[in-house]
PDB file of C-alpha atoms in Angstrom:
ATOM      1  CA  MET A 220     223.314 374.545  57.789  1.00  0.00           C
ATOM      2  CA  ILE A 221     221.831 371.245  56.541  1.00  0.00           C
ATOM      3  CA  ARG A 222     218.650 371.697  58.556  1.00  0.00           C
ATOM      4  CA  PHE A 223     218.297 375.278  57.337  1.00  0.00           C
ATOM      5  CA  CYS A 224     218.622 374.135  53.718  1.00  0.00           C
ATOM      6  CA  PHE A 225     216.000 371.408  54.191  1.00  0.00           C
ATOM      7  CA  VAL A 226     213.586 373.860  55.800  1.00  0.00           C
ATOM      8  CA  ALA A 227     214.161 376.477  53.084  1.00  0.00           C
ATOM      9  CA  LEU A 228     213.668 373.935  50.289  1.00  0.00           C
ATOM     10  CA  PHE A 229     210.480 372.607  51.858  1.00  0.00           C
ATOM     11  CA  LEU A 230     209.095 376.138  52.237  1.00  0.00           C
ATOM     12  CA  ILE A 231     209.782 376.942  48.577  1.00  0.00           C
ATOM     13  CA  ALA A 232     208.291 373.633  47.430  1.00  0.00           C
ATOM     14  CA  TYR A 233     205.179 374.140  49.567  1.00  0.00           C
ATOM     15  CA  LEU A 234     204.563 377.638  48.248  1.00  0.00           C
ATOM     16  CA  VAL A 235     205.121 376.715  44.592  1.00  0.00           C
ATOM     17  CA  LEU A 236     203.232 373.416  44.626  1.00  0.00           C
ATOM     18  CA  GLY A 237     200.480 375.089  46.622  1.00  0.00           C
ATOM     19  CA  ILE A 238     199.596 377.518  43.808  1.00  0.00           C
ATOM     20  CA  PRO A 239     196.969 375.221  42.203  1.00  0.00           C
ATOM     21  CA  VAL A 240     195.718 374.318  45.688  1.00  0.00           C
ATOM     22  CA  LEU A 241     195.038 377.980  46.397  1.00  0.00           C
ATOM     23  CA  GLY A 242     192.965 378.086  43.226  1.00  0.00           C
ATOM     24  CA  LEU A 243     190.934 375.054  44.302  1.00  0.00           C
ATOM     25  CA  LEU A 244     190.433 376.519  47.757  1.00  0.00           C
ATOM     26  CA  TRP A 245     189.201 379.762  46.189  1.00  0.00           C
ATOM     27  CA  LEU A 246     186.577 377.802  44.260  1.00  0.00           C
ATOM     28  CA  LEU A 247     185.599 375.762  47.335  1.00  0.00           C
ATOM     29  CA  LYS A 248     185.236 378.994  49.310  1.00  0.00           C
ATOM     30  CA  LYS A 249     182.437 379.975  46.921  1.00  0.00           C
ATOM     31  CA  ILE A 250     180.557 376.747  47.676  1.00  0.00           C
ATOM     32  CA  ASN A 251     181.475 375.882  51.261  1.00  0.00           C
ATOM     33  CA  PRO A 252     183.419 378.664  53.051  1.00  0.00           C
ATOM     34  CA  LYS A 253     183.780 376.767  56.328  1.00  0.00           C
ATOM     35  CA  ALA A 254     185.237 373.684  54.636  1.00  0.00           C
ATOM     36  CA  ALA A 255     187.707 375.836  52.663  1.00  0.00           C
ATOM     37  CA  ASP A 256     188.776 377.626  55.841  1.00  0.00           C
ATOM     38  CA  TYR A 257     189.430 374.448  57.799  1.00  0.00           C
ATOM     39  CA  ILE A 258     191.198 372.701  54.927  1.00  0.00           C
ATOM     40  CA  SER A 259     193.511 375.727  54.687  1.00  0.00           C
ATOM     41  CA  LEU A 260     194.079 375.652  58.450  1.00  0.00           C
ATOM     42  CA  ARG A 261     194.934 371.937  58.561  1.00  0.00           C
ATOM     43  CA  MET A 262     197.197 372.099  55.510  1.00  0.00           C
ATOM     44  CA  VAL A 263     199.272 374.877  57.013  1.00  0.00           C
ATOM     45  CA  GLN A 264     199.363 373.116  60.375  1.00  0.00           C
ATOM     46  CA  TYR A 265     200.703 369.912  58.784  1.00  0.00           C
ATOM     47  CA  ALA A 266     203.345 371.965  56.989  1.00  0.00           C
ATOM     48  CA  PHE A 267     204.352 373.738  60.200  1.00  0.00           C
ATOM     49  CA  ARG A 268     204.631 370.440  62.067  1.00  0.00           C
ATOM     50  CA  PHE A 269     206.890 369.126  59.324  1.00  0.00           C
ATOM     51  CA  PHE A 270     209.018 372.286  59.601  1.00  0.00           C
ATOM     52  CA  LEU A 271     209.395 371.592  63.321  1.00  0.00           C
ATOM     53  CA  PHE A 272     210.279 367.948  62.612  1.00  0.00           C
ATOM     54  CA  LEU A 273     212.946 368.959  60.080  1.00  0.00           C
ATOM     55  CA  SER A 274     214.316 371.458  62.598  1.00  0.00           C
ATOM     56  CA  GLY A 275     214.568 368.870  65.370  1.00  0.00           C
ATOM     57  CA  VAL A 276     212.322 370.851  67.707  1.00  0.00           C
ATOM     58  CA  SER A 277     210.628 369.039  70.577  1.00  0.00           C
ATOM     59  CA  VAL A 278     207.810 370.762  72.450  1.00  0.00           C
ATOM     60  CA  THR A 279     206.580 370.425  76.016  1.00  0.00           C
ATOM     61  CA  VAL A 280     203.008 371.754  76.085  1.00  0.00           C
ATOM     62  CA  ILE A 281     201.410 372.799  79.372  1.00  0.00           C
ATOM     63  CA  GLY A 282     197.824 373.877  79.978  1.00  0.00           C
ATOM     64  CA  GLU A 283     196.368 373.191  76.544  1.00  0.00           C
ATOM     65  CA  ASP A 284     193.179 372.040  78.255  1.00  0.00           C
ATOM     66  CA  ARG A 285     192.733 375.596  79.550  1.00  0.00           C
ATOM     67  CA  ILE A 286     191.962 376.959  76.075  1.00  0.00           C
ATOM     68  CA  PRO A 287     188.264 377.915  75.931  1.00  0.00           C
ATOM     69  CA  GLU A 288     185.980 376.540  73.231  1.00  0.00           C
ATOM     70  CA  GLU A 289     184.944 380.048  72.140  1.00  0.00           C
ATOM     71  CA  ALA A 290     186.953 382.506  70.079  1.00  0.00           C
ATOM     72  CA  ALA A 291     189.706 384.076  72.173  1.00  0.00           C
ATOM     73  CA  LEU A 292     192.502 386.625  72.104  1.00  0.00           C
ATOM     74  CA  PHE A 293     195.840 384.838  72.539  1.00  0.00           C
ATOM     75  CA  VAL A 294     198.684 387.064  73.755  1.00  0.00           C
ATOM     76  CA  GLY A 295     202.223 385.751  73.890  1.00  0.00           C
ATOM     77  CA  ASN A 296     205.875 386.698  74.211  1.00  0.00           C
ATOM     78  CA  HIS A 297     207.881 386.779  70.996  1.00  0.00           C
ATOM     79  CA  ARG A 298     211.550 385.888  70.502  1.00  0.00           C
ATOM     80  CA  SER A 299     211.642 383.783  67.333  1.00  0.00           C
ATOM     81  CA  TYR A 300     210.120 383.225  63.901  1.00  0.00           C
ATOM     82  CA  PHE A 301     209.424 379.726  65.208  1.00  0.00           C
ATOM     83  CA  ASP A 302     206.921 381.146  67.727  1.00  0.00           C
ATOM     84  CA  ILE A 303     204.366 381.269  64.914  1.00  0.00           C
ATOM     85  CA  LEU A 304     205.024 377.684  63.831  1.00  0.00           C
ATOM     86  CA  LEU A 305     204.834 376.395  67.398  1.00  0.00           C
ATOM     87  CA  THR A 306     201.597 378.137  68.308  1.00  0.00           C
ATOM     88  CA  TYR A 307     199.720 377.964  65.009  1.00  0.00           C
ATOM     89  CA  SER A 308     200.360 374.239  64.610  1.00  0.00           C
ATOM     90  CA  ARG A 309     198.265 373.690  67.755  1.00  0.00           C
ATOM     91  CA  CYS A 310     195.254 375.913  67.002  1.00  0.00           C
ATOM     92  CA  ARG A 311     192.012 373.915  67.215  1.00  0.00           C
ATOM     93  CA  ARG A 312     189.865 376.584  65.598  1.00  0.00           C
ATOM     94  CA  LEU A 313     190.296 379.293  62.983  1.00  0.00           C
ATOM     95  CA  THR A 314     192.877 381.763  64.244  1.00  0.00           C
ATOM     96  CA  GLY A 315     194.308 384.840  62.589  1.00  0.00           C
ATOM     97  CA  PHE A 316     197.711 386.154  63.597  1.00  0.00           C
ATOM     98  CA  VAL A 317     198.457 389.862  63.703  1.00  0.00           C
ATOM     99  CA  ALA A 318     201.651 390.271  61.676  1.00  0.00           C
ATOM    100  CA  LYS A 319     203.753 393.253  60.673  1.00  0.00           C
ATOM    101  CA  LYS A 320     202.788 394.838  57.351  1.00  0.00           C
ATOM    102  CA  GLU A 321     206.213 393.987  55.921  1.00  0.00           C
ATOM    103  CA  MET A 322     204.980 390.406  55.465  1.00  0.00           C
ATOM    104  CA  LEU A 323     202.899 391.696  52.548  1.00  0.00           C
ATOM    105  CA  ARG A 324     206.117 391.892  50.517  1.00  0.00           C
ATOM    106  CA  TYR A 325     206.232 388.116  50.086  1.00  0.00           C
ATOM    107  CA  PRO A 326     203.991 386.728  47.326  1.00  0.00           C
ATOM    108  CA  LEU A 327     202.235 383.397  47.942  1.00  0.00           C
ATOM    109  CA  LEU A 328     203.123 383.590  51.628  1.00  0.00           C
ATOM    110  CA  ARG A 329     200.883 386.627  52.019  1.00  0.00           C
ATOM    111  CA  THR A 330     198.151 384.819  50.063  1.00  0.00           C
ATOM    112  CA  TRP A 331     198.177 381.910  52.505  1.00  0.00           C
ATOM    113  CA  MET A 332     198.212 384.326  55.433  1.00  0.00           C
ATOM    114  CA  LYS A 333     195.180 386.172  54.109  1.00  0.00           C
ATOM    115  CA  ARG A 334     193.392 382.852  53.576  1.00  0.00           C
ATOM    116  CA  LEU A 335     193.984 382.159  57.276  1.00  0.00           C
ATOM    117  CA  TYR A 336     192.549 385.513  58.430  1.00  0.00           C
ATOM    118  CA  CYS A 337     195.920 386.995  59.350  1.00  0.00           C
ATOM    119  CA  LEU A 338     196.007 390.764  59.683  1.00  0.00           C
ATOM    120  CA  PHE A 339     198.851 393.104  58.792  1.00  0.00           C
ATOM    121  CA  LEU A 340     199.683 395.867  61.243  1.00  0.00           C
ATOM    122  CA  ASP A 341     201.322 399.124  60.218  1.00  0.00           C
ATOM    123  CA  ARG A 342     203.246 400.012  63.380  1.00  0.00           C
ATOM    124  CA  ASP A 343     204.210 403.443  62.014  1.00  0.00           C
ATOM    125  CA  ASN A 344     200.696 404.580  61.126  1.00  0.00           C
ATOM    126  CA  PRO A 345     198.290 404.900  64.098  1.00  0.00           C
ATOM    127  CA  ARG A 346     195.259 405.344  61.850  1.00  0.00           C
ATOM    128  CA  GLU A 347     195.986 402.153  59.891  1.00  0.00           C
ATOM    129  CA  GLY A 348     196.862 400.367  63.128  1.00  0.00           C
ATOM    130  CA  LEU A 349     193.444 401.235  64.523  1.00  0.00           C
ATOM    131  CA  LYS A 350     191.788 399.840  61.393  1.00  0.00           C
ATOM    132  CA  THR A 351     193.633 396.559  61.932  1.00  0.00           C
ATOM    133  CA  ILE A 352     192.459 396.348  65.550  1.00  0.00           C
ATOM    134  CA  LEU A 353     188.859 397.089  64.487  1.00  0.00           C
ATOM    135  CA  THR A 354     189.064 394.311  61.881  1.00  0.00           C
ATOM    136  CA  ALA A 355     190.389 391.935  64.531  1.00  0.00           C
ATOM    137  CA  ILE A 356     187.437 392.795  66.784  1.00  0.00           C
ATOM    138  CA  GLU A 357     185.006 391.964  63.977  1.00  0.00           C
ATOM    139  CA  GLN A 358     186.767 388.672  63.276  1.00  0.00           C
ATOM    140  CA  VAL A 359     186.492 387.620  66.912  1.00  0.00           C
ATOM    141  CA  LYS A 360     182.784 388.445  66.860  1.00  0.00           C
ATOM    142  CA  GLN A 361     182.518 386.106  63.857  1.00  0.00           C
ATOM    143  CA  GLY A 362     184.121 383.276  65.849  1.00  0.00           C
ATOM    144  CA  ILE A 363     187.723 383.621  64.646  1.00  0.00           C
ATOM    145  CA  SER A 364     190.369 383.735  67.359  1.00  0.00           C
ATOM    146  CA  ILE A 365     193.191 386.274  67.178  1.00  0.00           C
ATOM    147  CA  PHE A 366     196.820 385.736  68.216  1.00  0.00           C
ATOM    148  CA  ILE A 367     198.932 388.808  68.865  1.00  0.00           C
ATOM    149  CA  PHE A 368     202.385 389.479  70.294  1.00  0.00           C
ATOM    150  CA  PRO A 369     201.884 392.625  72.441  1.00  0.00           C
ATOM    151  CA  GLU A 370     205.613 393.348  72.561  1.00  0.00           C
ATOM    152  CA  GLY A 371     205.159 394.532  68.982  1.00  0.00           C
ATOM    153  CA  THR A 372     208.366 392.962  67.655  1.00  0.00           C
ATOM    154  CA  ARG A 373     210.750 390.110  68.355  1.00  0.00           C
ATOM    155  CA  ASN A 374     212.560 390.540  71.649  1.00  0.00           C
ATOM    156  CA  ARG A 375     216.320 390.247  71.070  1.00  0.00           C
ATOM    157  CA  GLN A 376     217.265 390.640  74.717  1.00  0.00           C
ATOM    158  CA  GLU A 377     218.319 387.816  77.023  1.00  0.00           C
ATOM    159  CA  GLU A 378     216.152 384.739  77.614  1.00  0.00           C
ATOM    160  CA  GLY A 379     213.464 385.351  80.213  1.00  0.00           C
ATOM    161  CA  SER A 380     213.101 389.055  79.450  1.00  0.00           C
ATOM    162  CA  LEU A 381     210.087 390.884  78.021  1.00  0.00           C
ATOM    163  CA  LEU A 382     209.610 394.123  76.141  1.00  0.00           C
ATOM    164  CA  PRO A 383     206.775 396.397  77.336  1.00  0.00           C
ATOM    165  CA  PHE A 384     203.331 395.251  76.210  1.00  0.00           C
ATOM    166  CA  HIS A 385     201.294 397.587  74.004  1.00  0.00           C
ATOM    167  CA  SER A 386     197.958 398.149  75.720  1.00  0.00           C
ATOM    168  CA  GLY A 387     196.162 398.645  72.385  1.00  0.00           C
ATOM    169  CA  SER A 388     196.439 394.911  71.706  1.00  0.00           C
ATOM    170  CA  PHE A 389     193.982 394.244  74.524  1.00  0.00           C
ATOM    171  CA  LYS A 390     191.274 396.432  72.968  1.00  0.00           C
ATOM    172  CA  ILE A 391     190.391 393.372  70.879  1.00  0.00           C
ATOM    173  CA  ALA A 392     189.163 391.555  73.989  1.00  0.00           C
ATOM    174  CA  GLU A 393     187.698 394.673  75.574  1.00  0.00           C
ATOM    175  CA  LYS A 394     185.512 395.492  72.549  1.00  0.00           C
ATOM    176  CA  SER A 395     184.615 391.944  71.504  1.00  0.00           C
ATOM    177  CA  GLY A 396     184.033 390.456  74.972  1.00  0.00           C
ATOM    178  CA  CYS A 397     186.243 387.443  74.257  1.00  0.00           C
ATOM    179  CA  PRO A 398     188.540 385.831  76.848  1.00  0.00           C
ATOM    180  CA  ILE A 399     192.275 386.531  76.898  1.00  0.00           C
ATOM    181  CA  VAL A 400     194.629 383.539  76.942  1.00  0.00           C
ATOM    182  CA  PRO A 401     198.232 384.284  78.028  1.00  0.00           C
ATOM    183  CA  VAL A 402     200.774 382.183  76.093  1.00  0.00           C
ATOM    184  CA  THR A 403     204.379 381.739  77.210  1.00  0.00           C
ATOM    185  CA  LEU A 404     207.205 380.375  75.053  1.00  0.00           C
ATOM    186  CA  ASN A 405     210.609 379.415  76.471  1.00  0.00           C
ATOM    187  CA  HIS A 406     213.881 378.772  74.560  1.00  0.00           C
ATOM    188  CA  THR A 407     212.527 379.455  71.064  1.00  0.00           C
ATOM    189  CA  ALA A 408     215.352 381.844  70.116  1.00  0.00           C
ATOM    190  CA  ALA A 409     217.763 378.934  70.636  1.00  0.00           C
ATOM    191  CA  ILE A 410     216.297 377.195  67.577  1.00  0.00           C
ATOM    192  CA  PHE A 411     217.449 379.741  65.004  1.00  0.00           C
ATOM    193  CA  GLU A 412     218.091 383.340  66.022  1.00  0.00           C
ATOM    194  CA  GLN A 413     220.945 382.669  68.451  1.00  0.00           C
ATOM    195  CA  GLN A 414     223.106 381.000  65.786  1.00  0.00           C
ATOM    196  CA  PHE A 415     221.664 382.402  62.528  1.00  0.00           C
ATOM    197  CA  PRO A 416     221.596 380.959  59.882  1.00  0.00           C
ATOM    198  CA  LYS A 417     221.962 377.577  61.550  1.00  0.00           C
ATOM    199  CA  ILE A 418     218.992 375.705  63.005  1.00  0.00           C
ATOM    200  CA  ARG A 419     219.691 373.776  66.195  1.00  0.00           C
ATOM    201  CA  PRO A 420     217.559 370.947  67.640  1.00  0.00           C
ATOM    202  CA  THR A 421     215.971 372.454  70.733  1.00  0.00           C
ATOM    203  CA  SER A 422     213.515 371.548  73.474  1.00  0.00           C
ATOM    204  CA  VAL A 423     211.031 374.359  73.978  1.00  0.00           C
ATOM    205  CA  VAL A 424     208.189 374.939  76.411  1.00  0.00           C
ATOM    206  CA  LEU A 425     204.774 376.254  75.410  1.00  0.00           C
ATOM    207  CA  GLU A 426     202.360 377.062  78.225  1.00  0.00           C
ATOM    208  CA  TYR A 427     198.782 378.324  78.017  1.00  0.00           C
ATOM    209  CA  GLY A 428     197.534 380.261  81.021  1.00  0.00           C
ATOM    210  CA  ASP A 429     194.029 380.338  82.436  1.00  0.00           C
ATOM    211  CA  PRO A 430     191.645 382.410  80.303  1.00  0.00           C
ATOM    212  CA  ILE A 431     190.947 385.897  81.604  1.00  0.00           C
ATOM    213  CA  TYR A 432     187.407 387.265  81.250  1.00  0.00           C
ATOM    214  CA  LEU A 433     187.373 391.039  81.444  1.00  0.00           C
ATOM    215  CA  ASP A 434     183.741 391.205  82.573  1.00  0.00           C
ATOM    216  CA  ARG A 435     184.744 389.338  85.730  1.00  0.00           C
ATOM    217  CA  LEU A 436     187.402 391.888  86.675  1.00  0.00           C
ATOM    218  CA  THR A 437     187.104 395.119  88.605  1.00  0.00           C
ATOM    219  CA  PRO A 438     187.412 398.411  86.645  1.00  0.00           C
ATOM    220  CA  GLU A 439     190.914 398.859  88.039  1.00  0.00           C
ATOM    221  CA  GLU A 440     191.933 395.329  86.986  1.00  0.00           C
ATOM    222  CA  ARG A 441     190.558 395.899  83.476  1.00  0.00           C
ATOM    223  CA  LYS A 442     192.472 399.165  83.243  1.00  0.00           C
ATOM    224  CA  ASN A 443     195.734 397.389  84.089  1.00  0.00           C
ATOM    225  CA  ILE A 444     195.141 394.210  82.050  1.00  0.00           C
ATOM    226  CA  SER A 445     198.186 394.804  79.846  1.00  0.00           C
ATOM    227  CA  THR A 446     200.494 395.074  82.852  1.00  0.00           C
ATOM    228  CA  SER A 447     198.977 392.090  84.650  1.00  0.00           C
ATOM    229  CA  CYS A 448     199.216 389.861  81.542  1.00  0.00           C
ATOM    230  CA  GLN A 449     202.838 390.829  81.126  1.00  0.00           C
ATOM    231  CA  ALA A 450     203.475 389.937  84.768  1.00  0.00           C
ATOM    232  CA  LEU A 451     201.774 386.542  84.328  1.00  0.00           C
ATOM    233  CA  ILE A 452     203.881 385.705  81.284  1.00  0.00           C
ATOM    234  CA  GLN A 453     207.039 386.953  82.995  1.00  0.00           C
ATOM    235  CA  GLU A 454     206.326 384.706  85.977  1.00  0.00           C
ATOM    236  CA  THR A 455     205.772 381.720  83.697  1.00  0.00           C
ATOM    237  CA  LEU A 456     208.964 382.449  81.751  1.00  0.00           C
ATOM    238  CA  ILE A 457     210.929 382.272  84.985  1.00  0.00           C
ATOM    239  CA  LYS A 458     209.100 379.125  86.143  1.00  0.00           C
ATOM    240  CA  ASN A 459     209.754 377.254  82.903  1.00  0.00           C
ATOM    241  CA  GLY A 460     213.232 378.628  82.340  1.00  0.00           C
ATOM    242  CA  SER A 461     214.843 375.634  84.029  1.00  0.00           C
ATOM    243  CA  PHE A 462     213.634 373.212  81.338  1.00  0.00           C
ATOM    244  CA  ALA A 463     216.563 371.846  79.322  1.00  0.00           C
ATOM    245  CA  LYS A 464     217.106 373.566  75.991  1.00  0.00           C
TER     246      LYS A 464
END
């Protein structure tokens, strides 16, 4: 419980002490939007890395050199709240995560998320969900990468399993022309979810796959991109499953 308390206290302190910082960033955004965006990105990344340090998480990263320089659609499996910390702390460029709309309930946290181009998906309203996907497409066209978990929710099944991928997630790449980067995370549920509310020091594996360019695929391959990405991530989950937790 000690680690959980430290993490919770740091989160509260960051959000409260960050209130004047948000005001300064708002002013800077008026003068130099790019500088404000990247300062926001780096601040949150430093905070996330400190969260991981407090939690005792060690990360083995594979294939980071495969990430393209251009804006991309990152698609990954999702088993833990820590998936966001692990992946966002390594983003080299502006990246917005697609989160569930329930995250809008949390003041300050939602403000930081909006500053970082995160989008909020209403899973129960197809019309609003489509609007979110269309916004994501526009953001990619503006050079902002998007990270989405196509399972749609955290997978609470056994390690190595996957929920079905929602094909709509891949419309972002189809309509924007950006590459798709498969992302696989192993053992992340062992950090927190498996012994809630305790946080346990854990060794996790984060692997980036080769980017997939839809314009280089056959029509049949493009049609089945959701299934093939799921298969790639499933294969990588099995391959990396032997790493010590």
